[in-house]
Tab-separated table of C-alpha atoms and ligand atoms in Angstrom:
chain	number	residue	atom	x	y	z
A	1	MET	CA	-13.742	-6.594	-1.981
A	2	ALA	CA	-13.091	-8.006	1.517
A	3	ASP	CA	-11.459	-5.677	4.039
A	4	ALA	CA	-9.262	-8.314	5.670
A	5	PRO	CA	-7.024	-10.886	4.009
A	6	ASP	CA	-7.904	-14.555	4.472
A	7	ARG	CA	-4.286	-15.542	5.158
A	8	PRO	CA	-1.663	-13.906	7.425
A	9	VAL	CA	0.514	-11.088	6.073
A	10	LEU	CA	4.266	-11.463	6.537
A	11	ILE	CA	6.256	-8.228	6.969
A	12	THR	CA	10.048	-8.412	6.636
A	13	GLY	CA	12.131	-5.515	7.906
A	14	ALA	CA	9.478	-5.132	10.603
A	15	SER	CA	11.877	-3.424	13.030
A	16	GLY	CA	12.868	-0.733	10.511
A	17	ASN	CA	11.279	2.692	10.141
A	18	LEU	CA	8.757	1.647	7.507
A	19	GLY	CA	8.161	-1.871	8.836
A	20	ARG	CA	7.202	-0.465	12.234
A	21	GLN	CA	4.679	1.875	10.618
A	22	LEU	CA	3.139	-1.002	8.700
A	23	ALA	CA	3.040	-3.271	11.737
A	24	ARG	CA	1.210	-0.545	13.646
A	25	GLY	CA	-1.139	0.521	10.832
A	26	LEU	CA	-2.073	-2.936	9.573
A	27	GLY	CA	-2.059	-4.417	13.087
A	28	ALA	CA	-4.644	-1.799	14.095
A	29	LYS	CA	-6.968	-3.271	11.464
A	30	GLY	CA	-6.888	-6.536	13.400
A	31	TRP	CA	-4.969	-8.348	10.636
A	32	ALA	CA	-2.962	-11.471	11.453
A	33	LEU	CA	0.668	-10.362	11.025
A	34	ARG	CA	3.915	-12.279	11.006
A	35	LEU	CA	6.754	-9.882	11.652
A	36	THR	CA	10.408	-10.574	11.070
A	37	ASP	CA	13.694	-8.691	11.089
A	38	ILE	CA	17.274	-9.482	12.007
A	39	ALA	CA	16.970	-6.840	14.757
A	40	PRO	CA	14.561	-7.195	17.685
A	41	PHE	CA	11.111	-5.649	17.280
A	42	PRO	CA	11.287	-2.437	19.315
A	43	ASP	CA	7.560	-1.825	19.906
A	44	ALA	CA	4.762	-3.586	21.700
A	45	LEU	CA	3.505	-6.362	19.415
A	46	PRO	CA	0.127	-5.545	17.875
A	47	GLU	CA	-2.621	-7.973	18.849
A	48	GLY	CA	-2.658	-10.852	16.394
A	49	ALA	CA	1.018	-10.420	15.490
A	50	VAL	CA	3.976	-12.728	16.080
A	51	PHE	CA	7.635	-11.762	15.718
A	52	GLU	CA	10.664	-13.880	14.949
A	53	SER	CA	14.210	-12.685	14.353
A	54	ILE	CA	15.437	-14.095	11.019
A	55	ASP	CA	18.481	-13.396	8.835
A	56	LEU	CA	17.304	-13.068	5.213
A	57	ASN	CA	20.334	-15.155	4.194
A	58	ASP	CA	18.685	-18.107	5.940
A	59	ALA	CA	16.337	-19.286	3.197
A	60	ALA	CA	15.086	-22.271	5.215
A	61	ALA	CA	14.047	-20.040	8.117
A	62	VAL	CA	12.351	-17.590	5.725
A	63	LEU	CA	10.399	-20.449	4.123
A	64	ARG	CA	9.353	-21.891	7.475
A	65	PHE	CA	8.187	-18.529	8.839
A	66	ALA	CA	6.345	-17.684	5.598
A	67	GLY	CA	4.328	-20.922	5.820
A	68	GLY	CA	0.616	-20.167	5.334
A	69	SER	CA	1.086	-16.460	4.480
A	70	GLY	CA	-0.957	-14.969	1.656
A	71	THR	CA	1.165	-11.848	1.103
A	72	ILE	CA	4.757	-10.973	1.909
A	73	LEU	CA	5.488	-7.264	2.352
A	74	HIS	CA	9.233	-7.378	1.753
A	75	PHE	CA	10.775	-4.364	3.484
A	76	GLY	CA	13.822	-6.200	4.847
A	77	GLY	CA	17.475	-5.907	3.864
A	78	ILE	CA	19.869	-2.994	3.523
A	79	SER	CA	17.904	0.222	2.976
A	80	VAL	CA	20.682	2.722	2.251
A	81	ASP	CA	23.789	3.101	0.071
A	82	ARG	CA	26.353	0.545	1.336
A	83	PRO	CA	29.312	-1.310	-0.225
A	84	PHE	CA	28.548	-4.252	-2.520
A	85	GLU	CA	29.607	-6.949	-0.053
A	86	GLU	CA	27.174	-5.639	2.566
A	87	VAL	CA	24.291	-5.473	0.130
A	88	LEU	CA	24.896	-8.892	-1.445
A	89	GLY	CA	23.540	-11.206	1.271
A	90	PRO	CA	20.457	-9.433	2.637
A	91	ASN	CA	19.307	-7.857	-0.636
A	92	LEU	CA	20.238	-10.354	-3.366
A	93	ARG	CA	20.185	-13.706	-1.566
A	94	GLY	CA	17.415	-12.367	0.648
A	95	VAL	CA	15.036	-11.450	-2.163
A	96	HIS	CA	15.598	-14.888	-3.687
A	97	ALA	CA	14.653	-16.522	-0.377
A	98	ILE	CA	11.496	-14.388	-0.289
A	99	TYR	CA	10.440	-15.340	-3.815
A	100	GLU	CA	11.134	-19.020	-3.253
A	101	ALA	CA	8.925	-18.894	-0.164
A	102	ALA	CA	6.241	-17.017	-2.135
A	103	ARG	CA	6.353	-19.600	-4.917
A	104	GLN	CA	5.976	-22.496	-2.517
A	105	GLU	CA	3.227	-20.805	-0.475
A	106	ARG	CA	1.441	-19.335	-3.540
A	107	ALA	CA	1.801	-15.951	-1.839
A	108	ARG	CA	1.902	-12.468	-3.368
A	109	VAL	CA	5.012	-10.318	-2.864
A	110	VAL	CA	4.967	-6.564	-2.356
A	111	PHE	CA	8.540	-5.388	-2.753
A	112	ALA	CA	9.838	-2.181	-1.194
A	113	SER	CA	11.866	-1.074	-4.199
A	114	SER	CA	13.358	2.387	-4.344
A	115	ASN	CA	13.786	5.453	-6.528
A	116	HIS	CA	17.495	4.549	-6.414
A	117	SER	CA	16.837	1.758	-8.944
A	118	ILE	CA	16.264	4.567	-11.480
A	119	GLY	CA	18.262	7.298	-9.701
A	120	PHE	CA	20.492	8.259	-12.641
A	121	HIS	CA	17.561	9.527	-14.689
A	122	GLU	CA	17.668	13.300	-14.777
A	123	ARG	CA	14.959	15.186	-12.924
A	124	ALA	CA	13.881	16.721	-16.248
A	125	THR	CA	13.026	13.238	-17.585
A	126	VAL	CA	9.462	12.033	-17.122
A	127	LEU	CA	9.363	8.306	-16.354
A	128	ASP	CA	6.713	5.653	-16.606
A	129	ALA	CA	6.664	2.154	-15.112
A	130	GLU	CA	8.468	0.669	-18.126
A	131	CYS	CA	11.452	3.057	-18.019
A	132	ALA	CA	15.008	1.701	-18.048
A	133	PHE	CA	16.639	0.958	-14.707
A	134	ARG	CA	19.454	3.436	-14.028
A	135	PRO	CA	20.664	2.485	-10.543
A	136	ASP	CA	22.706	5.089	-8.700
A	137	SER	CA	24.382	2.758	-6.144
A	138	PHE	CA	24.860	-0.921	-5.298
A	139	TYR	CA	21.789	-0.494	-3.101
A	140	GLY	CA	19.769	0.833	-6.083
A	141	LEU	CA	21.138	-2.006	-8.204
A	142	SER	CA	19.909	-4.527	-5.633
A	143	LYS	CA	16.433	-2.973	-5.873
A	144	ALA	CA	16.470	-3.308	-9.680
A	145	TYR	CA	17.507	-6.954	-9.164
A	146	GLY	CA	14.617	-7.464	-6.743
A	147	GLU	CA	12.155	-6.030	-9.264
A	148	LEU	CA	13.547	-8.304	-11.966
A	149	MET	CA	13.291	-11.266	-9.591
A	150	GLY	CA	9.587	-10.388	-9.419
A	151	ARG	CA	9.369	-10.314	-13.180
A	152	LEU	CA	11.023	-13.744	-13.407
A	153	TYR	CA	8.757	-15.322	-10.796
A	154	TRP	CA	5.670	-13.816	-12.454
A	155	ASP	CA	6.595	-15.018	-15.937
A	156	LYS	CA	7.840	-18.436	-14.848
A	157	HIS	CA	5.662	-19.286	-11.852
A	158	GLY	CA	2.729	-16.843	-11.823
A	159	VAL	CA	3.814	-15.343	-8.476
A	160	GLU	CA	2.043	-11.969	-8.324
A	161	ASN	CA	4.101	-8.998	-7.198
A	162	VAL	CA	3.906	-5.245	-6.744
A	163	ASN	CA	7.143	-3.266	-6.839
A	164	VAL	CA	6.900	0.084	-5.133
A	165	ARG	CA	9.639	2.518	-6.136
A	166	ILE	CA	9.549	4.419	-2.874
A	167	GLY	CA	10.676	8.023	-3.017
A	168	SER	CA	11.407	9.337	0.493
A	169	SER	CA	9.194	7.925	3.241
A	170	PHE	CA	9.864	9.869	6.420
A	171	PRO	CA	7.694	11.596	9.023
A	172	GLU	CA	8.114	14.872	7.069
A	173	PRO	CA	10.031	16.061	3.992
A	174	VAL	CA	13.359	17.604	5.017
A	175	ASP	CA	14.765	19.212	1.830
A	176	ALA	CA	13.711	20.583	-1.568
A	177	ARG	CA	14.080	17.205	-3.318
A	178	MET	CA	11.628	15.636	-0.912
A	179	LEU	CA	9.018	18.216	-1.920
A	180	ALA	CA	8.797	15.927	-4.962
A	181	THR	CA	9.757	12.496	-3.589
A	182	TRP	CA	8.071	12.456	-0.157
A	183	LEU	CA	5.687	9.573	0.627
A	184	SER	CA	3.787	9.982	3.874
A	185	PHE	CA	3.594	7.036	6.262
A	186	ASP	CA	-0.201	7.089	5.992
A	187	ASP	CA	-0.141	6.999	2.185
A	188	LEU	CA	2.353	4.118	2.356
A	189	THR	CA	0.196	2.173	4.819
A	190	ARG	CA	-2.949	2.701	2.744
A	191	MET	CA	-1.077	1.577	-0.363
A	192	MET	CA	0.110	-1.610	1.369
A	193	ALA	CA	-3.436	-2.413	2.500
A	194	ARG	CA	-4.635	-2.078	-1.111
A	195	CYS	CA	-1.746	-4.211	-2.385
A	196	VAL	CA	-2.756	-6.982	0.018
A	197	LEU	CA	-6.492	-6.813	-0.708
A	198	ALA	CA	-6.535	-6.213	-4.472
A	199	GLU	CA	-7.954	-9.149	-6.337
A	200	ARG	CA	-5.309	-9.428	-9.048
A	201	VAL	CA	-2.092	-7.456	-9.516
A	202	GLY	CA	0.058	-9.462	-11.952
A	203	HIS	CA	3.531	-7.919	-12.062
A	204	ALA	CA	3.049	-4.268	-11.169
A	205	VAL	CA	5.160	-1.164	-10.570
A	206	ILE	CA	3.962	1.804	-8.504
A	207	TRP	CA	5.759	5.107	-7.934
A	208	GLY	CA	5.852	5.701	-4.184
A	209	ALA	CA	5.199	9.414	-3.716
A	210	SER	CA	2.379	11.339	-2.077
A	211	ALA	CA	0.263	13.825	-4.081
A	212	ASN	CA	3.108	16.373	-4.262
A	213	SER	CA	2.623	18.992	-6.981
A	214	ARG	CA	6.427	19.116	-7.466
A	215	MET	CA	6.570	15.436	-8.419
A	216	THR	CA	6.666	15.997	-12.168
A	217	TRP	CA	9.089	13.102	-12.972
A	218	TRP	CA	6.964	10.030	-12.261
A	219	ARG	CA	3.842	9.397	-14.296
A	220	GLN	CA	2.119	6.259	-15.561
A	221	ASP	CA	2.215	3.187	-13.298
A	222	HIS	CA	-0.059	0.336	-12.200
A	223	ARG	CA	-1.694	1.902	-9.120
A	224	GLY	CA	-5.103	1.443	-10.753
A	225	ARG	CA	-4.731	-2.317	-10.371
A	226	VAL	CA	-4.617	-2.033	-6.591
A	227	GLY	CA	-6.984	0.946	-6.352
A	228	TRP	CA	-4.573	3.306	-4.563
A	229	GLU	CA	-4.256	7.074	-4.864
A	230	PRO	CA	-2.194	9.213	-2.464
A	231	VAL	CA	-4.003	11.596	-0.142
A	232	ASP	CA	-1.216	13.558	1.569
A	233	SER	CA	1.102	16.161	0.047
A	234	ALA	CA	4.494	17.729	0.724
A	235	ASP	CA	3.205	21.055	-0.661
A	236	PRO	CA	2.570	22.680	2.746
A	237	PHE	CA	6.337	22.351	3.466
A	238	ALA	CA	7.360	24.261	0.323
A	239	GLY	CA	7.783	27.612	2.069
A	240	GLN	CA	10.386	26.278	4.478
A	241	LEU	CA	12.170	23.804	2.132
A	242	GLU	CA	12.217	25.270	-1.382
A	243	GLY	CA	15.677	26.795	-0.943
A	244	LYS	CA	17.116	23.735	0.780
A	245	VAL	CA	19.159	22.410	-2.161
A	246	SER	CA	22.637	20.908	-2.318
A	247	PRO	CA	25.644	22.801	-3.763
A	248	SER	CA	26.424	19.665	-5.838
A	249	LYS	CA	25.301	19.943	-9.487
A	250	VAL	CA	25.335	16.158	-9.793
A	251	GLN	CA	23.072	15.763	-6.791
A	252	GLU	CA	20.577	18.300	-8.134
A	253	ARG	CA	20.639	16.972	-11.723
A	254	TYR	CA	19.501	13.443	-10.943
A	255	GLN	CA	16.406	11.915	-9.380
A	256	GLY	CA	18.475	9.854	-6.927
A	257	GLY	CA	20.028	12.998	-5.412
A	258	GLY	CA	22.841	12.366	-2.939
A	259	TYR	CA	23.224	8.661	-3.798
A	260	CYS	CA	24.418	9.694	-7.290
A	261	VAL	CA	27.286	11.690	-5.812
A	262	ASN	CA	28.730	8.963	-3.560
A	263	GLY	CA	31.942	7.747	-5.254
A	264	TYR	CA	31.106	9.671	-8.466
A	265	SER	CA	34.123	9.964	-10.777
A	266	ARG	CA	32.842	11.139	-14.189
A	267	GLU	CA	34.058	14.485	-15.460
A	268	THR	CA	30.955	15.146	-17.553
A	269	PRO	CA	27.422	13.854	-17.012
A	270	SER	CA	26.301	10.675	-18.759
A	271	PRO	CA	23.813	11.327	-21.610
A	272	ALA	CA	20.144	11.614	-20.700
A	273	ASP	CA	19.523	8.813	-23.199
A	274	PRO	CA	21.167	5.791	-21.514
A	275	PHE	CA	22.029	4.211	-24.893
A	276	ALA	CA	23.641	7.279	-26.453
A	277	ASP	CA	27.453	7.467	-26.972
B	301	15L	C1	15.792	5.211	-0.054
B	301	15L	O1	15.664	4.239	-0.792
B	301	15L	C2	16.272	5.073	1.328
B	301	15L	O2	15.825	3.892	1.932
B	301	15L	C3	15.939	6.278	2.187
B	301	15L	O3	16.772	6.224	3.353
B	301	15L	C4	16.153	7.596	1.452
B	301	15L	O4	17.503	7.771	1.112
B	301	15L	C5	15.315	7.580	0.186
B	301	15L	O5	15.638	6.457	-0.612
B	301	15L	C6	15.465	8.849	-0.648
B	301	15L	O6	15.865	8.771	-1.809
B	301	15L	O7	15.163	9.929	-0.128
């Protein structure tokens, strides 16, 4: 397998926390990068990279900037729990603009999905890649929509895509939940490199967590197709974080944690089986 892609890699959300890591890590490999975000790029541009500020609502600008790209790493849009109207444009219209560009350019999409697309599964439930979506927020719902957009474009147009249900990608884990959900920046960057270089991926789902021994909820996925395994682990932080839990029973019951609590109005928990009465 080659160690550099033959066409440029487009990174959306390049000015965000994860986009900046990818720009740095993949730029250091000497890859030709096209970076975009609605916000200015805050770092020095890696050699071989160009940046343009684009609103994901502007499908024509997305298509123009994607011209010639072989892979789109789609990290743009709203990345936290926000009201529906704020999520609608960047995350729903935006992911459509990305897939239309990918279809026309015959590019692969790697979609930064999130654990919040399945956040209302209980932590006691072991999930595989085919589990039901149980979004915990309008943000999580937009990620489920993005994954389904990938499914549509794969089935209808053969656009390959990898959907990474990212747990918590931060410099370090900061609470007990992240002892399970943490994904190191280096593991993320290595995964993205594999997603770009893998020969064929089809429509794939990968759980985005490092090799944390407390991650007992996420099992089978399609990482084998891209040849990625995590290297880092949150385990060394266990001593300092194990007791750092929330007083909210709802937060601690579900995989999505705090996002499940925002605006929560049930008196009793929904059944673990989503289709039960
Ligand atoms: C996410 O999807 C968010 O982008 C991030 O800010 C964290 O909240 C993360 O999930 C998480 O669940 O820890």
